[in-house]
Short mmCIF file of C-alpha atoms in Angstrom, two decimals:
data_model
loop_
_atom_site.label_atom_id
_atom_site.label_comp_id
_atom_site.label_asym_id
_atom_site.label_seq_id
_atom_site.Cartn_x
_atom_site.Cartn_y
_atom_site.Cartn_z
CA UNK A 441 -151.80 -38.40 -21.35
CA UNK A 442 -149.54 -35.91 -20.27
CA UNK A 443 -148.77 -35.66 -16.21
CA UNK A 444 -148.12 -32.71 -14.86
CA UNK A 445 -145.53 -31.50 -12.26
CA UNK A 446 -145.07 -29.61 -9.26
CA UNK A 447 -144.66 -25.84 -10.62
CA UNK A 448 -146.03 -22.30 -10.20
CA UNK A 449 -149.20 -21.66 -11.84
CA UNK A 450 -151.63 -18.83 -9.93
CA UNK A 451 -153.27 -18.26 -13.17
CA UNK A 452 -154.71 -21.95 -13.58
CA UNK A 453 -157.13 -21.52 -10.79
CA UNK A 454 -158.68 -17.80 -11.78
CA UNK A 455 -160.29 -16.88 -8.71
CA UNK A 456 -158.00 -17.68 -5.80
CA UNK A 457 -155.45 -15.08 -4.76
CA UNK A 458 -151.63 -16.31 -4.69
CA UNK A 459 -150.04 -15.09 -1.57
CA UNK A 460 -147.80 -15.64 1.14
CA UNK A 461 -148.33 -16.19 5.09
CA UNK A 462 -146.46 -16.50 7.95
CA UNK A 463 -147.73 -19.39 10.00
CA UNK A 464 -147.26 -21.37 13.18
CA UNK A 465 -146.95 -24.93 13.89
CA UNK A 466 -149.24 -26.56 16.08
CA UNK A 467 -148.65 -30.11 15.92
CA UNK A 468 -146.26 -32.94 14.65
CA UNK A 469 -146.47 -36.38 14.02
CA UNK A 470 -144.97 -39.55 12.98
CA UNK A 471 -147.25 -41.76 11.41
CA UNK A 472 -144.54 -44.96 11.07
CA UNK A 473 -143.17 -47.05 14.34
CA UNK A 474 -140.51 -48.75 15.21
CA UNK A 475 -141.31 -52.39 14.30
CA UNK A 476 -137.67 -53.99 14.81
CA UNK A 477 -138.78 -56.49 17.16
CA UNK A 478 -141.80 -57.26 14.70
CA UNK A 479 -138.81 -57.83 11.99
CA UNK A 480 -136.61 -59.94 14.55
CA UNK A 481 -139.58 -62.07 15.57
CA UNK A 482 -141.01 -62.79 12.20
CA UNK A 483 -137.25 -63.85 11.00
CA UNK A 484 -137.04 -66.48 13.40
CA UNK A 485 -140.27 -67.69 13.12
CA UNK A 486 -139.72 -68.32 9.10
CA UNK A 487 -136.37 -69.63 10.26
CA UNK A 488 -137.75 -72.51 11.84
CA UNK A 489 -140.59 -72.83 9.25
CA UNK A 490 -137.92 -73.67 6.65
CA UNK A 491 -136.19 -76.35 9.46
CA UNK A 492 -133.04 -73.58 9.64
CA UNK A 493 -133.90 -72.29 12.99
CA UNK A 494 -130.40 -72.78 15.02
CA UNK A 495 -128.38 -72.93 11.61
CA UNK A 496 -128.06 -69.23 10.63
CA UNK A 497 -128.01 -67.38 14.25
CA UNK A 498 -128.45 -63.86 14.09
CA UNK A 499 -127.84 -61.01 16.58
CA UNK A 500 -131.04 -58.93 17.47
CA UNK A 501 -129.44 -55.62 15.69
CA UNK A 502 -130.86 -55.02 12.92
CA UNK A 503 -127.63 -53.80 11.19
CA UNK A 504 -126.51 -57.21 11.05
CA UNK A 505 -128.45 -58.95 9.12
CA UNK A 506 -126.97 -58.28 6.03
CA UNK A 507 -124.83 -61.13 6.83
CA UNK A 508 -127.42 -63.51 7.17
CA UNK A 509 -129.20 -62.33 4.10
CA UNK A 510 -125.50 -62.98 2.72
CA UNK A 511 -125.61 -66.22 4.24
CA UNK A 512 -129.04 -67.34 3.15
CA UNK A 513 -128.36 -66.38 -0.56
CA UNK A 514 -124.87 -68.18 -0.95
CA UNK A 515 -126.71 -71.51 0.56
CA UNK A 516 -129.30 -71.20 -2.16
CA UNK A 517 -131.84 -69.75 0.30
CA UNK A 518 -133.21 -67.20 -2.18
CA UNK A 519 -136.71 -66.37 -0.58
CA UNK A 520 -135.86 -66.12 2.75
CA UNK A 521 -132.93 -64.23 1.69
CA UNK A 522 -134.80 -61.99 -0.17
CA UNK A 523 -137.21 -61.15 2.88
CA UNK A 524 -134.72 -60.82 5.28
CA UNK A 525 -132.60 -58.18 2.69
CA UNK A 526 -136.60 -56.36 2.80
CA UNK A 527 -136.08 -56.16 6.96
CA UNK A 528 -132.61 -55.30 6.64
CA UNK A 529 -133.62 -52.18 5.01
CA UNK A 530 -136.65 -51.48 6.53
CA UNK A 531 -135.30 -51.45 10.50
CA UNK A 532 -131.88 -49.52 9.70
CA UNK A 533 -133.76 -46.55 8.20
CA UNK A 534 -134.14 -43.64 10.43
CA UNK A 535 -136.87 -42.52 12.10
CA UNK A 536 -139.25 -40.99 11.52
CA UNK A 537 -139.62 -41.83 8.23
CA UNK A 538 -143.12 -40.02 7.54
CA UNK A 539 -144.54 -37.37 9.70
CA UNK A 540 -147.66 -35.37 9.46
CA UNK A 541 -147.61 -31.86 10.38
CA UNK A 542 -150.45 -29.39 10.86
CA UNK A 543 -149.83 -25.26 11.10
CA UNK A 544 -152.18 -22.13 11.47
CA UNK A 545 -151.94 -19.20 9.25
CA UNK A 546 -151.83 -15.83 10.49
CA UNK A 547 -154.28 -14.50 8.08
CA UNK A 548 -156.90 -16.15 5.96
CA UNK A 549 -155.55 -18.41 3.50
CA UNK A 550 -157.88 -19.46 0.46
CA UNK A 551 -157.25 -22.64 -1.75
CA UNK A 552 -159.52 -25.67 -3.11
CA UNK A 553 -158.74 -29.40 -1.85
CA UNK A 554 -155.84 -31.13 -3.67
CA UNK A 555 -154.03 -27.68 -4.16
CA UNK A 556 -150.02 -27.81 -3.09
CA UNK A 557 -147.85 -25.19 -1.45
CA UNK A 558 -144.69 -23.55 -1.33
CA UNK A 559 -143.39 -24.51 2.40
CA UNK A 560 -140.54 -22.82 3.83
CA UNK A 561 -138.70 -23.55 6.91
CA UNK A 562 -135.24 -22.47 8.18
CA UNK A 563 -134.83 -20.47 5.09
CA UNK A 564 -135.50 -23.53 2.99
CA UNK A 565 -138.43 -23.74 0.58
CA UNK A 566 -140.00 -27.23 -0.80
CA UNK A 567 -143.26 -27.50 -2.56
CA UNK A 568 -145.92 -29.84 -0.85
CA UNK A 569 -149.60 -30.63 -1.23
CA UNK A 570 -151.82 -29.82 0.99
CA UNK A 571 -153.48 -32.79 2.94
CA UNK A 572 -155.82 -30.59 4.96
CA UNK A 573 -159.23 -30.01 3.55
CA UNK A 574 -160.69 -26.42 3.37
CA UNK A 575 -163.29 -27.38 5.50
CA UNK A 576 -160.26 -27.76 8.27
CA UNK A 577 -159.36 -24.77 10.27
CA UNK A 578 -156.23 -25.45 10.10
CA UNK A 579 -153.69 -26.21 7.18
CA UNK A 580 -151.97 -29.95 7.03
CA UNK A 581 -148.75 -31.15 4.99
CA UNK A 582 -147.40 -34.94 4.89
CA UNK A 583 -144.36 -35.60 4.53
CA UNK A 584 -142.36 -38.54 4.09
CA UNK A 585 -138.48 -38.20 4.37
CA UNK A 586 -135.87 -38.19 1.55
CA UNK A 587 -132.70 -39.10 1.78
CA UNK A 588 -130.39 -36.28 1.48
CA UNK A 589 -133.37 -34.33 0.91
CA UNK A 590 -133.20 -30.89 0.77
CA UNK A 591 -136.08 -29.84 3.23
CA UNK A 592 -137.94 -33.30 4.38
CA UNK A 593 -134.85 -34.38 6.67
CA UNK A 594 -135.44 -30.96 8.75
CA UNK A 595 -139.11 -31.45 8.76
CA UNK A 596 -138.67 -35.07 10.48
CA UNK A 597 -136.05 -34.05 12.46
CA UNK A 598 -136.17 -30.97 13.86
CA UNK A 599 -140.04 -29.46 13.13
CA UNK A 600 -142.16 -28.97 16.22
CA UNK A 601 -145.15 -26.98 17.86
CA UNK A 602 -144.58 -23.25 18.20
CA UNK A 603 -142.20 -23.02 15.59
CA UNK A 604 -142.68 -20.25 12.67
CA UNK A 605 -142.70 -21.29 8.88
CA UNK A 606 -144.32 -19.73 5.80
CA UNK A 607 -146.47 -21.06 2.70
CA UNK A 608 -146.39 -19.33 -0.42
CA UNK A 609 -149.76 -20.19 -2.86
CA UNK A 610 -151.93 -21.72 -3.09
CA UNK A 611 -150.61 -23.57 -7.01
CA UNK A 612 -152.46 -26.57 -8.76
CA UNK A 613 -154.83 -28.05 -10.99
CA UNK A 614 -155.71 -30.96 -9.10
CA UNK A 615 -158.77 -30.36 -7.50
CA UNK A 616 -162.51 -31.84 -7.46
CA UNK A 617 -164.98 -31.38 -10.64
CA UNK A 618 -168.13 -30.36 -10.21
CA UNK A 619 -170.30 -33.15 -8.91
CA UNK A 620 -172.11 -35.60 -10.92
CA UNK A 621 -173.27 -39.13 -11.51
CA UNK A 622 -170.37 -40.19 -12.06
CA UNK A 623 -168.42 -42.16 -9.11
CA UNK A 624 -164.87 -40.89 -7.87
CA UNK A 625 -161.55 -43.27 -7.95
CA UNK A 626 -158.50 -42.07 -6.28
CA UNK A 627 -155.09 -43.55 -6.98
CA UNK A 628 -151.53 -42.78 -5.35
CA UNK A 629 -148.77 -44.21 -3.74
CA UNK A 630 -147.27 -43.32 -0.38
CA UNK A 631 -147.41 -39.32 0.40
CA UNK A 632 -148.80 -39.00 -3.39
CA UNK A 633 -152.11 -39.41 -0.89
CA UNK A 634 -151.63 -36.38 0.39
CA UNK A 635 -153.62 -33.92 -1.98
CA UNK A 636 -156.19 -36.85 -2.55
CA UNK A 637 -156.70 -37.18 1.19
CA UNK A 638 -157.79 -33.65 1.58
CA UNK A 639 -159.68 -33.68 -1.60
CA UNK A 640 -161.57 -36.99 -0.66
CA UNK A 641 -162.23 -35.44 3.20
CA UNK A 642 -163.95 -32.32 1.27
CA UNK A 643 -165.75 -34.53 -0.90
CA UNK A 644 -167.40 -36.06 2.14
CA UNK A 645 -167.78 -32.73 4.20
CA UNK A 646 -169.36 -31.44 1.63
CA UNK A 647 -171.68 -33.50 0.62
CA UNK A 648 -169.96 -34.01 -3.03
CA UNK A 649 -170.46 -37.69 -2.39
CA UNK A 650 -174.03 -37.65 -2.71
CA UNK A 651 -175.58 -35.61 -6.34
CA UNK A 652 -179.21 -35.51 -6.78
CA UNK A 653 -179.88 -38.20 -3.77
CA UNK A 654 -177.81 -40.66 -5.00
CA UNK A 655 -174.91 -42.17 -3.46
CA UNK A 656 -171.55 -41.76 -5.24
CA UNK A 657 -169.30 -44.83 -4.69
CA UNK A 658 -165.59 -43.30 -3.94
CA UNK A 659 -162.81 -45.29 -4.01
CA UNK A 660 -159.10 -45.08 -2.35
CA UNK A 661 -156.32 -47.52 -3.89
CA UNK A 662 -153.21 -46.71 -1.57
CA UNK A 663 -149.93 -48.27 -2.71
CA UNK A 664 -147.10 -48.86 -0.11
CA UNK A 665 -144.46 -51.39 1.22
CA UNK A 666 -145.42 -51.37 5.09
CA UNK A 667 -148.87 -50.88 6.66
CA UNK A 668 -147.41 -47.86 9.10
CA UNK A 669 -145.78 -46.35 5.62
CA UNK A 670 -149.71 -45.95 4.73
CA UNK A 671 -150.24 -42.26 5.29
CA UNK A 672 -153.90 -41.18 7.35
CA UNK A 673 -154.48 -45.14 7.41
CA UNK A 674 -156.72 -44.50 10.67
CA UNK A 675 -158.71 -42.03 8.39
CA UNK A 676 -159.39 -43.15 5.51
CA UNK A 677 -160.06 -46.99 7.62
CA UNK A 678 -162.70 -44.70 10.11
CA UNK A 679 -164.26 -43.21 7.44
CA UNK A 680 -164.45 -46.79 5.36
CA UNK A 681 -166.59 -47.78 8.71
CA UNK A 682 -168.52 -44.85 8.46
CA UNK A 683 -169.67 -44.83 4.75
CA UNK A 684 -171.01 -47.64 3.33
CA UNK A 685 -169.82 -45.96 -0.94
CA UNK A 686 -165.86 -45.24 0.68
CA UNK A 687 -163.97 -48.22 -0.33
CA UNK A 688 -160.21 -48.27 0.94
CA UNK A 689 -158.07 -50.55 -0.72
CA UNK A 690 -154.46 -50.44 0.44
CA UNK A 691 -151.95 -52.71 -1.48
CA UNK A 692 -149.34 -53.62 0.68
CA UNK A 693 -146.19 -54.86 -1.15
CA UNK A 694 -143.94 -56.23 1.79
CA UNK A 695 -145.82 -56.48 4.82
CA UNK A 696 -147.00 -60.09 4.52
CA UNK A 697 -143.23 -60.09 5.72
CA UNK A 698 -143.64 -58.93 8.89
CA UNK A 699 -147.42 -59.77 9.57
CA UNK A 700 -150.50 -62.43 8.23
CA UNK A 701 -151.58 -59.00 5.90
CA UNK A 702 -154.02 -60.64 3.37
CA UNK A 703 -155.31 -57.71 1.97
CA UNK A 704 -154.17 -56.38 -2.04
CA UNK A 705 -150.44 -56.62 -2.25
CA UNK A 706 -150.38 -55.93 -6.05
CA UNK A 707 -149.54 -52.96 -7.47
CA UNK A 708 -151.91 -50.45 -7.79
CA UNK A 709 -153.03 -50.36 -11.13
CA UNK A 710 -153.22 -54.25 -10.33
CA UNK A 711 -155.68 -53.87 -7.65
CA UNK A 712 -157.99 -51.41 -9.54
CA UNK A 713 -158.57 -53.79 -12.70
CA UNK A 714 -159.14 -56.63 -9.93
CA UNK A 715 -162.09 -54.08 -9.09
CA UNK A 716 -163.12 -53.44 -12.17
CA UNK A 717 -166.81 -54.36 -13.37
CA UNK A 718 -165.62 -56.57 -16.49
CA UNK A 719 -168.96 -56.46 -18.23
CA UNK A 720 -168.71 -52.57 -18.31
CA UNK A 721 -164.68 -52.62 -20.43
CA UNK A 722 -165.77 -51.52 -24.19
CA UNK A 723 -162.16 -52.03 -24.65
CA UNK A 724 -159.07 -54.05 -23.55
CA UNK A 725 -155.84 -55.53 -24.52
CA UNK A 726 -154.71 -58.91 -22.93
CA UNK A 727 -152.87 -57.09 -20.45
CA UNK A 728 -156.23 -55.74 -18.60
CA UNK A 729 -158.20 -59.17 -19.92
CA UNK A 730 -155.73 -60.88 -17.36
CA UNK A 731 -156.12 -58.49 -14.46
CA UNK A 732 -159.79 -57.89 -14.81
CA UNK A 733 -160.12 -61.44 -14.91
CA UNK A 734 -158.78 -62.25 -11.24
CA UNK A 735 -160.76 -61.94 -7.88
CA UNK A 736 -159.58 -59.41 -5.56
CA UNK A 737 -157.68 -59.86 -2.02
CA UNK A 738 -160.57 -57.94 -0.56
CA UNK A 739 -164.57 -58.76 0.41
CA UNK A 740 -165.36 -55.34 -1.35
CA UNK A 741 -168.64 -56.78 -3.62
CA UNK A 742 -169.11 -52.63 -5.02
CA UNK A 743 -167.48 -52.75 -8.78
CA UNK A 744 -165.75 -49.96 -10.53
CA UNK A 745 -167.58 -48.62 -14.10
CA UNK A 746 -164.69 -46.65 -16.13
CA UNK A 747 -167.15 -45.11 -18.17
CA UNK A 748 -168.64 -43.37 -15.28
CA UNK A 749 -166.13 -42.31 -13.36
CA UNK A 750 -163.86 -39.39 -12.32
CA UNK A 751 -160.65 -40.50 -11.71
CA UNK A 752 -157.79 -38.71 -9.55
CA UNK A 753 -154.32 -39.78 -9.26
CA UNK A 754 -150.89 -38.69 -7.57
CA UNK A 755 -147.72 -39.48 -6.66
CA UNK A 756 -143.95 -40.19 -8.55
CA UNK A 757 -144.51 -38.74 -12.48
CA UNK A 758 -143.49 -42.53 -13.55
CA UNK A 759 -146.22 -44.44 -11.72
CA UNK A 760 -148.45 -41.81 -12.22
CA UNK A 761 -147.92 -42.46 -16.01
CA UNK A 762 -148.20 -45.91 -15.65
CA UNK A 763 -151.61 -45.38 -13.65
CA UNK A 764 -153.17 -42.96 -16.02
CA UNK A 765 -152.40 -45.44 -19.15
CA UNK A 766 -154.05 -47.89 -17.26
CA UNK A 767 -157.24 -46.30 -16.44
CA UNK A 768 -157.34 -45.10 -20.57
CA UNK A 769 -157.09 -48.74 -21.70
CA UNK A 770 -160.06 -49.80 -19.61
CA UNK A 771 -162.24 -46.82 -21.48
CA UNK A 772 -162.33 -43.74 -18.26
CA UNK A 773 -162.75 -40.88 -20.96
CA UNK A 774 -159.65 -38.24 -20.98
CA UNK A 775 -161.98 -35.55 -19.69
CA UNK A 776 -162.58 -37.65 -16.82
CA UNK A 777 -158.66 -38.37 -15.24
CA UNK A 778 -156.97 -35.29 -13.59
CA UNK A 779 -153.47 -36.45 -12.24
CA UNK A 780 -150.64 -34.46 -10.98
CA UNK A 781 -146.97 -35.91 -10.59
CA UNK A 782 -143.50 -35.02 -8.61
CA UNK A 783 -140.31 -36.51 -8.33
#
């Protein structure tokens, strides 16, 4: 299916008025940490795993360790080298690297959950989804920085309470269908959350969880490298305690690096066939046969049916793509997947 971009469209969502609003912000905050000693620690520890603790010293900045990765590879050292490049790049970015930033409107501002926004700031505009709910009083944006970025730099540098922005909107197709029996999967990677967060908050506030007494399973599969790159972890983990059909599944690519993470560290896609009910797939390709086929890296016993469920996704157009063909080939009908992509 096709995925569509970021753009202006006020007419896809007849009944909401596009407009434009001064605002103030009311509260920022960085949702990463500084986890250099984490990186130093767990270098020496697999050091002297490997019986090459005292061989390769390596000075405590973090800058430097490109030449023991150097090192490591030239002696033939290829994992550790590997993991150590994976710190390397990890502690020398700047920080903040993702930020969360909440604002208040001036004037009433109407939009559905999963909507995005023009955001302007310093006379620079960026389009960014919403991660606030309507049921919030407030409005919410996450944002995670690019380098060289146009906008997102500013925003985790410089943004803070009391300053004045605007948002121009509200634009987007990516918002809840009307309840039904059907259960809800989310999928996204990093800030890709963002619209889903809002949408899945609403769901909940709402009551859209529940239709006609019945418990709706909803499920979360959050792709990142780092556990503190996992954007609202501490919500979407709270409201996992607090709802026995919320199932968060993060799949965490590099942390068993830094930590004894034994949750999903597949790829997304990965993690949702490993949740898959396999008795429920009218059709599949040896691709998904494989996938479906393995246990998942988490004590979730709930399965997923793809013919009866509503499927959202978001995040870079490519892995959007590559999530959307997935959830096809497992039999989720076309009029059941709404996905929006960027980047």
């Amino acid at each position: 299916m096709a995925v569509p971009e970021h753009e202006s469209r006020p007419d896809t969502v007849a009944d909401l008025p596009l407009v434009t609003e001064p605002a103030t912000v009311t509260e920022v905050v960085s949702m990463d940490r500084d986890r250099r000693e984490e990186a130093r620690a767990a270098i020496a520890r697999d050091l002297e795993a490997a019986g090459l603790d005292g061989e390769y010293p390596f000075d405590a900045d973090p800058s430097t360790w490109d030449d023991l990765r150097d090192a490591l590879m030239c002696d033939g050292h290829h994992d550790l080298a590997q993991q150590v490049d994976a710190l390397f790049a990890r502690c020398t970015r700047p920080r903040p690297m993702l930020v969360r930033a909440s604002f208040a409107v001036d004037d009433e501002f109407d939009y559905l959950a999963g909507q995005y926004v023009g955001f302007k700031y310093n006379g620079t505009s960026r389009a960014y989804s919403l991660a606030s709910s309507p049921t919030q009083d407030e409005l919410e944006l996450c944002v995670r920085r690019v380098p060289d970025g146009r906008l997102s730099p500013q925003i985790c540098n410089d943004l803070e309470p009391g300053d004045d922005v605007c948002v121009r909107g509200p634009y987007g197709e990516l918002v809840l269908d009307e309840p039904s029996t059907n259960d809800m999967v989310f999928l996204a990677t990093g800030t890709g959350v963002a619209p889903l967060k809002g949408m899945i908050q609403c769901a909940f506030d709402t009551g859209q969880d529940v239709f006609e007494g019945v418990e709706r399973d909803v499920w979360l599969f959050l792709g990142c490298a780092w556990e503190d790159d996992l954007p609202y972890r501490e919500f979407f983990r709270d409201l996992d305690a607090e709802h026995e059909n919320f199932h968060f599944v993060p799949c965490l690519s590099r942390e068993p690096y830094l930590t004894d993470w034994d949750g999903e560290t597949d790829y997304v896609q990965h993690a949702l066939l490993k949740h898959v009910d396999a008795d429920t797939i009218t059709r599949t390709d040896e691709f998904v046969h494989e996938w479906v086929s393995r246990e998942p890296d988490s004590d979730i016993e709930a399965r997923i049916d793809p013919r009866a469920t509503d499927v959202y996704a978001c995040g870079v157009s490519a892995m959007v793509f590559s999530l959307t063909d997935v959830v096809e080939r497992i039999g989720v009908p076309d009029d059941c997947i709404e996905a929006e992509g960027f980047g």
